[in-house]
mmCIF file of N, CA and C in Angstrom:
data_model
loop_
_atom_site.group_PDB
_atom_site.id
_atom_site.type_symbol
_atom_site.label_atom_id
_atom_site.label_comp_id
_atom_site.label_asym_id
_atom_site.label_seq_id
_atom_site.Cartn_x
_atom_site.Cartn_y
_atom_site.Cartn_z
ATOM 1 N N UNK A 1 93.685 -78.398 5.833
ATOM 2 C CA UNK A 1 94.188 -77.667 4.688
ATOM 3 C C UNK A 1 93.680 -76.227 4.752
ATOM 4 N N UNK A 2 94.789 -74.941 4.272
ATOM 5 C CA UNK A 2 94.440 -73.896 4.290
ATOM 6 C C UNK A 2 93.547 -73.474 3.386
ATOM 7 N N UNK A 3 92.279 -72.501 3.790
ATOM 8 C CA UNK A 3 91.394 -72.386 2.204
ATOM 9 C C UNK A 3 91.968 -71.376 1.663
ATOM 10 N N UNK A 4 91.850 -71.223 0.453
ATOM 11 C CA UNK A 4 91.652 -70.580 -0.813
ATOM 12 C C UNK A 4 91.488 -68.562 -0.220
ATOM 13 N N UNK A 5 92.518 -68.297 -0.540
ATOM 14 C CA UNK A 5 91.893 -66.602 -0.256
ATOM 15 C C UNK A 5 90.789 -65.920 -1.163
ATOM 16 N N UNK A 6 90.053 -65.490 -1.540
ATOM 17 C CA UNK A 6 89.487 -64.787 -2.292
ATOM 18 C C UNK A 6 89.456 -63.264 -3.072
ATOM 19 N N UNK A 7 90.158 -63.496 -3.945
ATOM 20 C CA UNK A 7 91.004 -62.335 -4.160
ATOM 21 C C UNK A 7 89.659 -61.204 -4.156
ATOM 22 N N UNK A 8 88.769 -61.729 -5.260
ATOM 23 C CA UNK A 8 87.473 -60.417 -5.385
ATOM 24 C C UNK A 8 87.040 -60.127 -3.702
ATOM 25 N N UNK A 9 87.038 -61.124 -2.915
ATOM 26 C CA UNK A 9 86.195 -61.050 -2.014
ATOM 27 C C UNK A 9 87.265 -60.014 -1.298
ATOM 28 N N UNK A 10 88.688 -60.247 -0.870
ATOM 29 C CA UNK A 10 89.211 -59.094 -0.250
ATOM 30 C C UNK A 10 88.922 -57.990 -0.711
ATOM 31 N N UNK A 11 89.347 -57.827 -1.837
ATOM 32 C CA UNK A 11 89.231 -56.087 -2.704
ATOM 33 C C UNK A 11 87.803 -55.371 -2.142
ATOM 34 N N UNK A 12 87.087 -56.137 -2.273
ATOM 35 C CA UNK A 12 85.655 -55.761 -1.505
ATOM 36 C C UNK A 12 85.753 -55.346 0.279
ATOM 37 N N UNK A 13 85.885 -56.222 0.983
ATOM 38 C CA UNK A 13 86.004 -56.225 2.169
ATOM 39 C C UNK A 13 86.952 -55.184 2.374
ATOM 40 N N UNK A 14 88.105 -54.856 1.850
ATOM 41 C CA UNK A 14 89.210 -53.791 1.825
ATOM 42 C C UNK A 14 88.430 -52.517 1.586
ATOM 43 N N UNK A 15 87.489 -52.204 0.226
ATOM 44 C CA UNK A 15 86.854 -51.136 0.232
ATOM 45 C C UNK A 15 85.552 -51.124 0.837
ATOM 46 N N UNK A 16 85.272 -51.939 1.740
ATOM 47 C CA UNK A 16 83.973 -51.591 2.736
ATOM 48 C C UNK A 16 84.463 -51.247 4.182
ATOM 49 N N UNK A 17 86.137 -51.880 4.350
ATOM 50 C CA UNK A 17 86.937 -51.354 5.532
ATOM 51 C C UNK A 17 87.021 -50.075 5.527
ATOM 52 N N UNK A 18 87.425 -49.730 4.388
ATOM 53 C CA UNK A 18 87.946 -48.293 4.038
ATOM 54 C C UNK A 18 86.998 -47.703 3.642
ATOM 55 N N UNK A 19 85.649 -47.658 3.422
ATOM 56 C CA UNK A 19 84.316 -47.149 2.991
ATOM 57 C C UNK A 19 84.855 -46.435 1.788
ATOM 58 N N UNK A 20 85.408 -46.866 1.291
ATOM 59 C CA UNK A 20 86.061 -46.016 -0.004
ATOM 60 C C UNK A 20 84.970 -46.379 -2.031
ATOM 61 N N UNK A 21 85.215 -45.884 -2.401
ATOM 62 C CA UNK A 21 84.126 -46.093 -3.972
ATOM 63 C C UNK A 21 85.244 -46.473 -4.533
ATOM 64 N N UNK A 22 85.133 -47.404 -5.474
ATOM 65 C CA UNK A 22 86.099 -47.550 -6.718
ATOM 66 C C UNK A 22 87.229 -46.518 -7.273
ATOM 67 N N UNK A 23 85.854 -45.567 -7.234
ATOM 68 C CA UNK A 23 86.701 -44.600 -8.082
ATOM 69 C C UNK A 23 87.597 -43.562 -7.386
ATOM 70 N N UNK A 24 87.169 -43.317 -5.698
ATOM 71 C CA UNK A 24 88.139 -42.921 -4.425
ATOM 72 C C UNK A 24 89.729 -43.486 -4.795
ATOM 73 N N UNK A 25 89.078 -44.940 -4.141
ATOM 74 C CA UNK A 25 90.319 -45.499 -4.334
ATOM 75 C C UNK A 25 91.709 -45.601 -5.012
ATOM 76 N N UNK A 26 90.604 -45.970 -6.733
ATOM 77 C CA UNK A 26 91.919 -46.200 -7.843
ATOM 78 C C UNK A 26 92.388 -44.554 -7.883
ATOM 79 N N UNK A 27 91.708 -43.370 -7.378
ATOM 80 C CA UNK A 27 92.148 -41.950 -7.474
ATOM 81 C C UNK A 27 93.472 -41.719 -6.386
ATOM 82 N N UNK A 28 93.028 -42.437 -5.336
ATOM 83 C CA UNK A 28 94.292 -42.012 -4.670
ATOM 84 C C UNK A 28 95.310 -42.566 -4.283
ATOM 85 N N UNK A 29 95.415 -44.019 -4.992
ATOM 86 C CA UNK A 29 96.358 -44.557 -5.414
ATOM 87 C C UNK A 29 96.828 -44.157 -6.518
ATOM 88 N N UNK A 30 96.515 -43.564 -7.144
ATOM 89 C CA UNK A 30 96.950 -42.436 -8.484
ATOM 90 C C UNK A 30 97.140 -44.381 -9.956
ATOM 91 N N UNK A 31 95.853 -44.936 -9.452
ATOM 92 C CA UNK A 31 95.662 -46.335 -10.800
ATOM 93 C C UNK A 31 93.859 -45.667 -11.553
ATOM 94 N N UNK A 32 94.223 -46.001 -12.595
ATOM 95 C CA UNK A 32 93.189 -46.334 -13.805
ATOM 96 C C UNK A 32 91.286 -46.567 -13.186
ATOM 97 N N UNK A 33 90.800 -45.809 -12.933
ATOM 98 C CA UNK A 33 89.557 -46.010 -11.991
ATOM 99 C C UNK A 33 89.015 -47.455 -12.688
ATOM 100 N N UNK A 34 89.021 -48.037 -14.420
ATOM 101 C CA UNK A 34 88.854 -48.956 -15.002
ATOM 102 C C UNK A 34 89.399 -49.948 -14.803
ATOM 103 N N UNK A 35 90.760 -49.946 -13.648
ATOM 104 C CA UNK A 35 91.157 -51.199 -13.922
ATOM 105 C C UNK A 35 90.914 -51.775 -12.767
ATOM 106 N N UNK A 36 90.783 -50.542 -11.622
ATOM 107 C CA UNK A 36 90.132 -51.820 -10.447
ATOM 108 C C UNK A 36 88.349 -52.217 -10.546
ATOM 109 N N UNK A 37 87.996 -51.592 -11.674
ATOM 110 C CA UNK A 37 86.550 -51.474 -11.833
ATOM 111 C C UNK A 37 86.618 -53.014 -12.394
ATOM 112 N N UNK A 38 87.531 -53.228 -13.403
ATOM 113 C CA UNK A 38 87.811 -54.672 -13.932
ATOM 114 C C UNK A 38 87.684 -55.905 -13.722
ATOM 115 N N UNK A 39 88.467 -55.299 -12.271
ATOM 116 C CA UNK A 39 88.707 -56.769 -11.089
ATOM 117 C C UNK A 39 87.448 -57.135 -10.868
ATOM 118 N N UNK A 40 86.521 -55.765 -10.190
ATOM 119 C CA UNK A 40 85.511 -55.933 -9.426
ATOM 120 C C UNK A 40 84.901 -56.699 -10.199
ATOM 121 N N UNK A 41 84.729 -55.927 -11.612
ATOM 122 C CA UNK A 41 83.784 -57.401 -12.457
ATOM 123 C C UNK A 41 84.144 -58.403 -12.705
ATOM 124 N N UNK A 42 84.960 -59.239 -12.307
ATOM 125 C CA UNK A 42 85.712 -60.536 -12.577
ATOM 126 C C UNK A 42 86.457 -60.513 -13.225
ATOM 127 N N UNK A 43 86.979 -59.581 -13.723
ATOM 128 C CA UNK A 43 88.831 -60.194 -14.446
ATOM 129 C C UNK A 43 89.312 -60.048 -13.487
ATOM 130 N N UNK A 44 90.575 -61.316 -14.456
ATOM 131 C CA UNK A 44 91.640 -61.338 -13.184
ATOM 132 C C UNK A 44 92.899 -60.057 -14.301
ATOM 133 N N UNK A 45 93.633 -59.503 -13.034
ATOM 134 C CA UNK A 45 94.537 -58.261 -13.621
ATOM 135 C C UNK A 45 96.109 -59.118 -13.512
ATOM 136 N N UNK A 46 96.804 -58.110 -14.395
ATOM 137 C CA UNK A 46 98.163 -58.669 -14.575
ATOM 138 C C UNK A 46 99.033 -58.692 -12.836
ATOM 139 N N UNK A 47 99.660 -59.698 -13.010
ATOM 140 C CA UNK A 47 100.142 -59.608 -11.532
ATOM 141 C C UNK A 47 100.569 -58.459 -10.919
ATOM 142 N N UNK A 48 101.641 -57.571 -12.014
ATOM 143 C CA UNK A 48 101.778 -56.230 -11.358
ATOM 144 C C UNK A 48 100.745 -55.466 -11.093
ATOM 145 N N UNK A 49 99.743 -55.354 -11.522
ATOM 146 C CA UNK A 49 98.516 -54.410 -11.251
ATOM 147 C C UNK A 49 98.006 -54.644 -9.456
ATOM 148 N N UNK A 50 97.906 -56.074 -9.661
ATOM 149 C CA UNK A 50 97.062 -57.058 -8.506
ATOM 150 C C UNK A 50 97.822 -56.185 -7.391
ATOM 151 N N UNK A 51 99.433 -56.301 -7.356
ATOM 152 C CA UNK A 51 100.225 -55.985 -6.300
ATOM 153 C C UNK A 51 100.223 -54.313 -6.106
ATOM 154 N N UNK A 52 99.658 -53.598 -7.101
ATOM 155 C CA UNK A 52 99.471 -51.849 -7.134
ATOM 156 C C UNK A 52 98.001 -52.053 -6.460
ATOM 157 N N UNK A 53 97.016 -52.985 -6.778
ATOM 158 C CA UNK A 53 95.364 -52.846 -6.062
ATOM 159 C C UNK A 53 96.406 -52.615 -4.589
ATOM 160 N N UNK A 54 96.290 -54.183 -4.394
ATOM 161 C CA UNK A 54 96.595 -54.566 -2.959
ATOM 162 C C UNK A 54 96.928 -53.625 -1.992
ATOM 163 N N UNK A 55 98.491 -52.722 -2.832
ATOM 164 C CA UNK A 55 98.822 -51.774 -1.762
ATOM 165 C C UNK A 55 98.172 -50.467 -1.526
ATOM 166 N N UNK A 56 97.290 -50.371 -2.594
ATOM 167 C CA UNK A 56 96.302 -49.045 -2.548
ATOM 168 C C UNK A 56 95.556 -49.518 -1.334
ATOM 169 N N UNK A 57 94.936 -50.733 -1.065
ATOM 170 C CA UNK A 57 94.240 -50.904 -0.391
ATOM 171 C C UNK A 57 94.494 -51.476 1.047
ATOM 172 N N UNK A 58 95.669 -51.550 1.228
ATOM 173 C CA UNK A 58 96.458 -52.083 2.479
ATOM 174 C C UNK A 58 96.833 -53.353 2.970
ATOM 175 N N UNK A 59 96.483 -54.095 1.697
ATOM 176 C CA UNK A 59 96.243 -55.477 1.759
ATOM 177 C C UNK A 59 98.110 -56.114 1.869
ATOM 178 N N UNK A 60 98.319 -57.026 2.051
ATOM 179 C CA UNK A 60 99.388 -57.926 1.474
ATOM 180 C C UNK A 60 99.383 -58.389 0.500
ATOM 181 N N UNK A 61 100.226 -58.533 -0.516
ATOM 182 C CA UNK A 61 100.423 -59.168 -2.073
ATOM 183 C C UNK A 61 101.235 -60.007 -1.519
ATOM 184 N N UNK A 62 101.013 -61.798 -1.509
ATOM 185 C CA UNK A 62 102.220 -62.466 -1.289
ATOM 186 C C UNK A 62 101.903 -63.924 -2.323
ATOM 187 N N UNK A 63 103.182 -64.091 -2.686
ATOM 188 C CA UNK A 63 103.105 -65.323 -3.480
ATOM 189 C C UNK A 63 104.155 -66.432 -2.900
ATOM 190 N N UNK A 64 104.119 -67.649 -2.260
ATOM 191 C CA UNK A 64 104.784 -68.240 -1.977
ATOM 192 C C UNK A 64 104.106 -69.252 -1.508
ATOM 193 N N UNK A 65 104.615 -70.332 -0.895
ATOM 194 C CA UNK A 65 104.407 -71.652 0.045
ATOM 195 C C UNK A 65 103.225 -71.519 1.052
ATOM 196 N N UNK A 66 102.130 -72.113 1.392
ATOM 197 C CA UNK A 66 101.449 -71.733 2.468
ATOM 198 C C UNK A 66 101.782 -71.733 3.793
ATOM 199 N N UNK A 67 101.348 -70.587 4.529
ATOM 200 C CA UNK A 67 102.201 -69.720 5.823
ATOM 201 C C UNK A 67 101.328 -70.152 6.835
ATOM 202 N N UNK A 68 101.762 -70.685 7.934
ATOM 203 C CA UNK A 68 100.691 -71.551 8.946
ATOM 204 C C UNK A 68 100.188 -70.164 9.944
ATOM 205 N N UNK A 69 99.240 -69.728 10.330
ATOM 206 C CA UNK A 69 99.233 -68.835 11.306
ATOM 207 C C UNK A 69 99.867 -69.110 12.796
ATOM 208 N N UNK A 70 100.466 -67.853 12.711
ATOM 209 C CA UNK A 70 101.520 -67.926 14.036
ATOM 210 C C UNK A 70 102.304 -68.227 13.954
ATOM 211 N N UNK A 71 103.205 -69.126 13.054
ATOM 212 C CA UNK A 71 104.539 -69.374 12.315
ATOM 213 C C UNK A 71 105.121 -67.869 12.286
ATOM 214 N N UNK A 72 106.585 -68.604 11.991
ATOM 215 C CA UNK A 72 107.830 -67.620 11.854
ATOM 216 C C UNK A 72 107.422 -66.967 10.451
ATOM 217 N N UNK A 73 106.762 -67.463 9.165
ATOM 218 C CA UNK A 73 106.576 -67.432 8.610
ATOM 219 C C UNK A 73 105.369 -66.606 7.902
ATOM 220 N N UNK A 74 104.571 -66.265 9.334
ATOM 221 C CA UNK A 74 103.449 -66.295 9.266
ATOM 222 C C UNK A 74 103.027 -64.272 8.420
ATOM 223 N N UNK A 75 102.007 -63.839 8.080
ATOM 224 C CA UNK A 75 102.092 -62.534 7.720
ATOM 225 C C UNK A 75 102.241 -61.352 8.846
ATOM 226 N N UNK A 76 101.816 -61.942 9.779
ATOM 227 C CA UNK A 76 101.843 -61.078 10.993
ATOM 228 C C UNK A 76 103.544 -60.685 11.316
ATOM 229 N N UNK A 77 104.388 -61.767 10.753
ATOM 230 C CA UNK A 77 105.684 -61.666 11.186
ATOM 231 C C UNK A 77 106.860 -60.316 10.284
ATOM 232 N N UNK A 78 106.903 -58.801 10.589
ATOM 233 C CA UNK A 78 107.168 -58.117 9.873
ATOM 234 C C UNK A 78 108.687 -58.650 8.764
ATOM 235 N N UNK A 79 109.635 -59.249 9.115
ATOM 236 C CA UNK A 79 110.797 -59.024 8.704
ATOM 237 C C UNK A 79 110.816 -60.422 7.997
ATOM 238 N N UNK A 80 111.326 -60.735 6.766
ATOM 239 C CA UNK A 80 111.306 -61.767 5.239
ATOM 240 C C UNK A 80 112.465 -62.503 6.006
ATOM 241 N N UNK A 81 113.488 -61.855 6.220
ATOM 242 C CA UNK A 81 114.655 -62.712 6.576
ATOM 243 C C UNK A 81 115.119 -61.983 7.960
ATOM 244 N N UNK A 82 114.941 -63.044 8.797
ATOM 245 C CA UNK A 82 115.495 -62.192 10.316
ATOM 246 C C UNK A 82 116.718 -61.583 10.170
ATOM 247 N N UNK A 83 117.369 -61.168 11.113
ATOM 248 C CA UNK A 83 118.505 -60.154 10.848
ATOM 249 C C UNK A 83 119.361 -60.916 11.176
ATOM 250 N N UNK A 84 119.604 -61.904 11.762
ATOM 251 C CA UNK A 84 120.773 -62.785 12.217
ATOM 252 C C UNK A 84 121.274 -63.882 10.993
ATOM 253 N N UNK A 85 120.366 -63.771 9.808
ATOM 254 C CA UNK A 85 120.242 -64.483 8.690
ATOM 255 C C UNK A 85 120.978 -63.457 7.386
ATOM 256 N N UNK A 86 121.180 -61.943 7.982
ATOM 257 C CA UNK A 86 121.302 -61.128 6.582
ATOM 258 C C UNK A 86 123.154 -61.325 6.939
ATOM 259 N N UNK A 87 124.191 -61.864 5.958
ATOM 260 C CA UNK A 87 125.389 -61.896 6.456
ATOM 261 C C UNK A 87 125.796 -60.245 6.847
ATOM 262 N N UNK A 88 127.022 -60.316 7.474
ATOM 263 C CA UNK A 88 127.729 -59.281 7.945
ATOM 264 C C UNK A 88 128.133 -58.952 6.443
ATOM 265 N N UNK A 89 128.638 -58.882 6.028
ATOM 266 C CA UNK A 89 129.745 -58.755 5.100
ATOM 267 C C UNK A 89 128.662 -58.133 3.906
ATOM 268 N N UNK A 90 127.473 -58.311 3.988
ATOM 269 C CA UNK A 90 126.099 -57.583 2.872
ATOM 270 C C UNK A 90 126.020 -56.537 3.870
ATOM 271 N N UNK A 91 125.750 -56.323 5.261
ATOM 272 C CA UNK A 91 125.506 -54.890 5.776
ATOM 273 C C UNK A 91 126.734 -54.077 5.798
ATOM 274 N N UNK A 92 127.907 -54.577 5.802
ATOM 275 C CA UNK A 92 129.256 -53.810 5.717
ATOM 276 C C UNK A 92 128.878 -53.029 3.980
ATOM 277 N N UNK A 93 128.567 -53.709 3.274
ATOM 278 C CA UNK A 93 128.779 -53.367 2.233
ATOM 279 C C UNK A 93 127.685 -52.798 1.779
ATOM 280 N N UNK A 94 126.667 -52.524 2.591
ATOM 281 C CA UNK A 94 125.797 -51.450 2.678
ATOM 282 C C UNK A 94 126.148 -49.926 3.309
ATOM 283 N N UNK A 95 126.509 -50.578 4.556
ATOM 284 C CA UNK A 95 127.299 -49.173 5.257
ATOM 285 C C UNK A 95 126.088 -49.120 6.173
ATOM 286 N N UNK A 96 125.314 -50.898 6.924
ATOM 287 C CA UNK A 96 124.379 -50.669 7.893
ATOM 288 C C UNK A 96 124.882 -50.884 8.779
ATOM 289 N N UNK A 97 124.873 -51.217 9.707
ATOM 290 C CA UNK A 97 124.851 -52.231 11.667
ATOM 291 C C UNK A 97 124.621 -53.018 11.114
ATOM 292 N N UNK A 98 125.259 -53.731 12.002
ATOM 293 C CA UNK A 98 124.725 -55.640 11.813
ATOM 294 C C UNK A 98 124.105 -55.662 12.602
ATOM 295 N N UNK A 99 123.236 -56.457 12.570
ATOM 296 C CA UNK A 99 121.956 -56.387 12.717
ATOM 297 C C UNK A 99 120.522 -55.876 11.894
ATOM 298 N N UNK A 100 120.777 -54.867 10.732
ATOM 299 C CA UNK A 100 119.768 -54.546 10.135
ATOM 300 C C UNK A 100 119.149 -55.282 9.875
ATOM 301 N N UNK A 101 117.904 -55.238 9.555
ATOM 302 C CA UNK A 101 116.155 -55.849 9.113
ATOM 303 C C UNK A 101 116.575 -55.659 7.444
ATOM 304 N N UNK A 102 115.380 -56.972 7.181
ATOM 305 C CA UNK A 102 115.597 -56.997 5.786
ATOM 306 C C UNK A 102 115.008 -55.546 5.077
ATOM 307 N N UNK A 103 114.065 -54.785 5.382
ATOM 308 C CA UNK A 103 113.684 -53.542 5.021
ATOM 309 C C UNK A 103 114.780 -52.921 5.019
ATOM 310 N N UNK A 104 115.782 -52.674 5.797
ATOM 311 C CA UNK A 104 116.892 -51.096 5.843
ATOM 312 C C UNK A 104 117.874 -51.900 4.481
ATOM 313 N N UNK A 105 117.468 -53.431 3.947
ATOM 314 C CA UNK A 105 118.730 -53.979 3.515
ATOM 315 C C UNK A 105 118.103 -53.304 1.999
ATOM 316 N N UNK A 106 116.835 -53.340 1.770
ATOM 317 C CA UNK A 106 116.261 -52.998 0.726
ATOM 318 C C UNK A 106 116.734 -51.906 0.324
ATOM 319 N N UNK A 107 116.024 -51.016 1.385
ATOM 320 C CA UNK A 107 116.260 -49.353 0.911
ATOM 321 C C UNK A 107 117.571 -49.133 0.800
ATOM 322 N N UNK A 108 118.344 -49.557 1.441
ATOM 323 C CA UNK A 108 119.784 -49.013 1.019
ATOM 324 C C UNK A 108 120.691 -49.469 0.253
ATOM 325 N N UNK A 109 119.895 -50.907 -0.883
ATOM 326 C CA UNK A 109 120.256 -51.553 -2.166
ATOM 327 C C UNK A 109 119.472 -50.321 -2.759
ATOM 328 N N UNK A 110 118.012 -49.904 -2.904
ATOM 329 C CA UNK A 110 117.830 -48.753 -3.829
ATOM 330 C C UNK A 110 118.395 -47.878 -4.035
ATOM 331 N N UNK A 111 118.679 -47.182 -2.540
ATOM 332 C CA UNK A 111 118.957 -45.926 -2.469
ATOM 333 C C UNK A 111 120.555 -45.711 -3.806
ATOM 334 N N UNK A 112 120.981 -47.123 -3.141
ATOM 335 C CA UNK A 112 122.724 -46.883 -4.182
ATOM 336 C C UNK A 112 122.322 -47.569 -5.181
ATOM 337 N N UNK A 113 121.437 -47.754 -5.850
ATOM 338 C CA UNK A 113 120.894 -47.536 -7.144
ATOM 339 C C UNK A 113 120.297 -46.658 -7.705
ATOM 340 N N UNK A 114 119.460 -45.826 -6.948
ATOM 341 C CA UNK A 114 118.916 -44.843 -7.629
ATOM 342 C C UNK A 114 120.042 -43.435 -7.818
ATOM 343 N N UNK A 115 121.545 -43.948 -6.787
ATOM 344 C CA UNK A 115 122.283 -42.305 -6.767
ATOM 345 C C UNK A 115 123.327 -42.640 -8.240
ATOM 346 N N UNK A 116 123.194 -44.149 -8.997
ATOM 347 C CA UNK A 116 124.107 -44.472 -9.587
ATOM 348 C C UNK A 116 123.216 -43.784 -11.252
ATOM 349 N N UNK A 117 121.540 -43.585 -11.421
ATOM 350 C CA UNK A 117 121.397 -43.397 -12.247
ATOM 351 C C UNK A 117 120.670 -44.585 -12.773
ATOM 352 N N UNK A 118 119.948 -44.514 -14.047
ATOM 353 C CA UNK A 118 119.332 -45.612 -14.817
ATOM 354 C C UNK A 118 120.277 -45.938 -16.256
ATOM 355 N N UNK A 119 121.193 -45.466 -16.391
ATOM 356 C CA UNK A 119 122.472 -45.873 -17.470
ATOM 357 C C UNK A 119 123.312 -46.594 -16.806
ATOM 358 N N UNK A 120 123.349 -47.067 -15.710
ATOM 359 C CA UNK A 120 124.188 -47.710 -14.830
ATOM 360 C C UNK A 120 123.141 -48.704 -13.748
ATOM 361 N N UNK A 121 122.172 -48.526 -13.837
ATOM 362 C CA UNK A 121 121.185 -49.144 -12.998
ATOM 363 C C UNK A 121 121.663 -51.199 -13.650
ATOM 364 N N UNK A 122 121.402 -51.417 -14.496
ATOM 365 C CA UNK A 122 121.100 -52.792 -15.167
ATOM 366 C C UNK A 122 122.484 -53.590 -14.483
ATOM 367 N N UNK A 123 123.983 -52.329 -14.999
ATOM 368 C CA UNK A 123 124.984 -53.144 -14.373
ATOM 369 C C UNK A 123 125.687 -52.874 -12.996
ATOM 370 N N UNK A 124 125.132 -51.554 -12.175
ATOM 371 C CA UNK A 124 124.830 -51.916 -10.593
ATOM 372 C C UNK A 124 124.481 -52.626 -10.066
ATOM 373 N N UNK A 125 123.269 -53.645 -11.223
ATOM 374 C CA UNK A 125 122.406 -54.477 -10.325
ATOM 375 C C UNK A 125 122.998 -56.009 -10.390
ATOM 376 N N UNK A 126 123.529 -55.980 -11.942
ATOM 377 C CA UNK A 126 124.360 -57.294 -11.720
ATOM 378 C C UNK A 126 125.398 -57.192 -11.070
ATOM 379 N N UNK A 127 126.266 -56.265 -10.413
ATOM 380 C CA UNK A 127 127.605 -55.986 -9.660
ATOM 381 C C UNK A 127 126.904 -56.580 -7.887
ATOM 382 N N UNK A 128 125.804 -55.795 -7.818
ATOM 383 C CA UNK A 128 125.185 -56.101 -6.793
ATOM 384 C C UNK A 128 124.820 -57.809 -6.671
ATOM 385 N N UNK A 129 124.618 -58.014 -7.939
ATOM 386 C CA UNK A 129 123.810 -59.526 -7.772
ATOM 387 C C UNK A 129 125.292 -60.620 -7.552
ATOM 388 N N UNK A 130 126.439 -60.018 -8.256
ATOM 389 C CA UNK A 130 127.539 -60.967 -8.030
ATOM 390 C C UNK A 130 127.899 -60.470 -6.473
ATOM 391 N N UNK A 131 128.151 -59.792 -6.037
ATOM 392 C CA UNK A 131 128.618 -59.363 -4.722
ATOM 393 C C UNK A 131 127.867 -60.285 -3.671
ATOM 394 N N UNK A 132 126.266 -60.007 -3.813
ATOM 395 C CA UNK A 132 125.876 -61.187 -3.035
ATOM 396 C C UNK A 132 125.720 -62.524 -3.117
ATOM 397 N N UNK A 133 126.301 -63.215 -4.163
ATOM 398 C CA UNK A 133 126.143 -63.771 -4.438
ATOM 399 C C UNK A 133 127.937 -64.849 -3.926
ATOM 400 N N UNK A 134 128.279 -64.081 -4.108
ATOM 401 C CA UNK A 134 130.296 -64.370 -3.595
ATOM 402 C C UNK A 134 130.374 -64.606 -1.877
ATOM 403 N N UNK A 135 129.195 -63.606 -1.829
ATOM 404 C CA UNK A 135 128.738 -63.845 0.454
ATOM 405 C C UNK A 135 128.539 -64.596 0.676
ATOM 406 N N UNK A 136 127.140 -65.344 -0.248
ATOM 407 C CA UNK A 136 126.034 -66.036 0.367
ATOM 408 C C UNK A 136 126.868 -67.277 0.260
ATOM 409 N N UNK A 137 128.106 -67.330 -0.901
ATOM 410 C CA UNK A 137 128.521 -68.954 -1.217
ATOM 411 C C UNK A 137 129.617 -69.595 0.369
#
């Protein structure tokens, strides 16, 4: 059985990697110097926070199924969904290659969200969510 990660214990090990102070850190991640000071003292932080530490600190934020090392699955493995898995008909309608990585599939769902605006963002995203959703069936 896989053990238990240690969340305090990374955050630590992360800022003794990075020889960085608390207050370095939460500074140049542009977070609350108090709230990773928080963690350090044993609270646990709201999940979104956890996932703002993490990437200040270079860590992975992942929540899912346990990932065997060296698996397809595994963290070492960069891409969520291989590219032979993303349909054609979602990169057409991106305007990628087939073939794109799940990363280029991301950014270029933002990108034509962020050119549509945040008055149009909520129902871009459900237009988006039915579109893939009409592929995947």
């Amino acid at each position: 059985m896989k053990p238990q990660v240690n969340f305090l214990g990374e955050l630590r090990e992360a800022l003794g990697r990075k020889s960085l102070s608390v207050r370095a850190a939460a500074l140049n991640a542009g977070l609350p110097v108090r709230s990773l000071q928080n963690v350090l003292d044993g609270h646990d932080p709201r999940l979104s926070r956890a996932e703002e530490i993490c990437r200040a600190l270079g860590l992975e934020f992942y929540i899912g199924p346990p990932r065997e090392p060296g698996g397809t699955d595994s963290p070492a493995t960069p891409d969520i969904v291989p590219p032979e898995r993303i349909p054609k008909a979602i990169t057409d309608l991106l305007g990628l290659s087939e073939g794109a990585d799940a990363d280029a599939v991301v950014a270029a769902m933002r990108a034509q969200l962020a050119g549509r605006g945040t008055a149009k963002a909520s129902s871009a995203a459900a237009l988006d969510k039915r579109t893939l959703e009409r592929t995947l069936d």
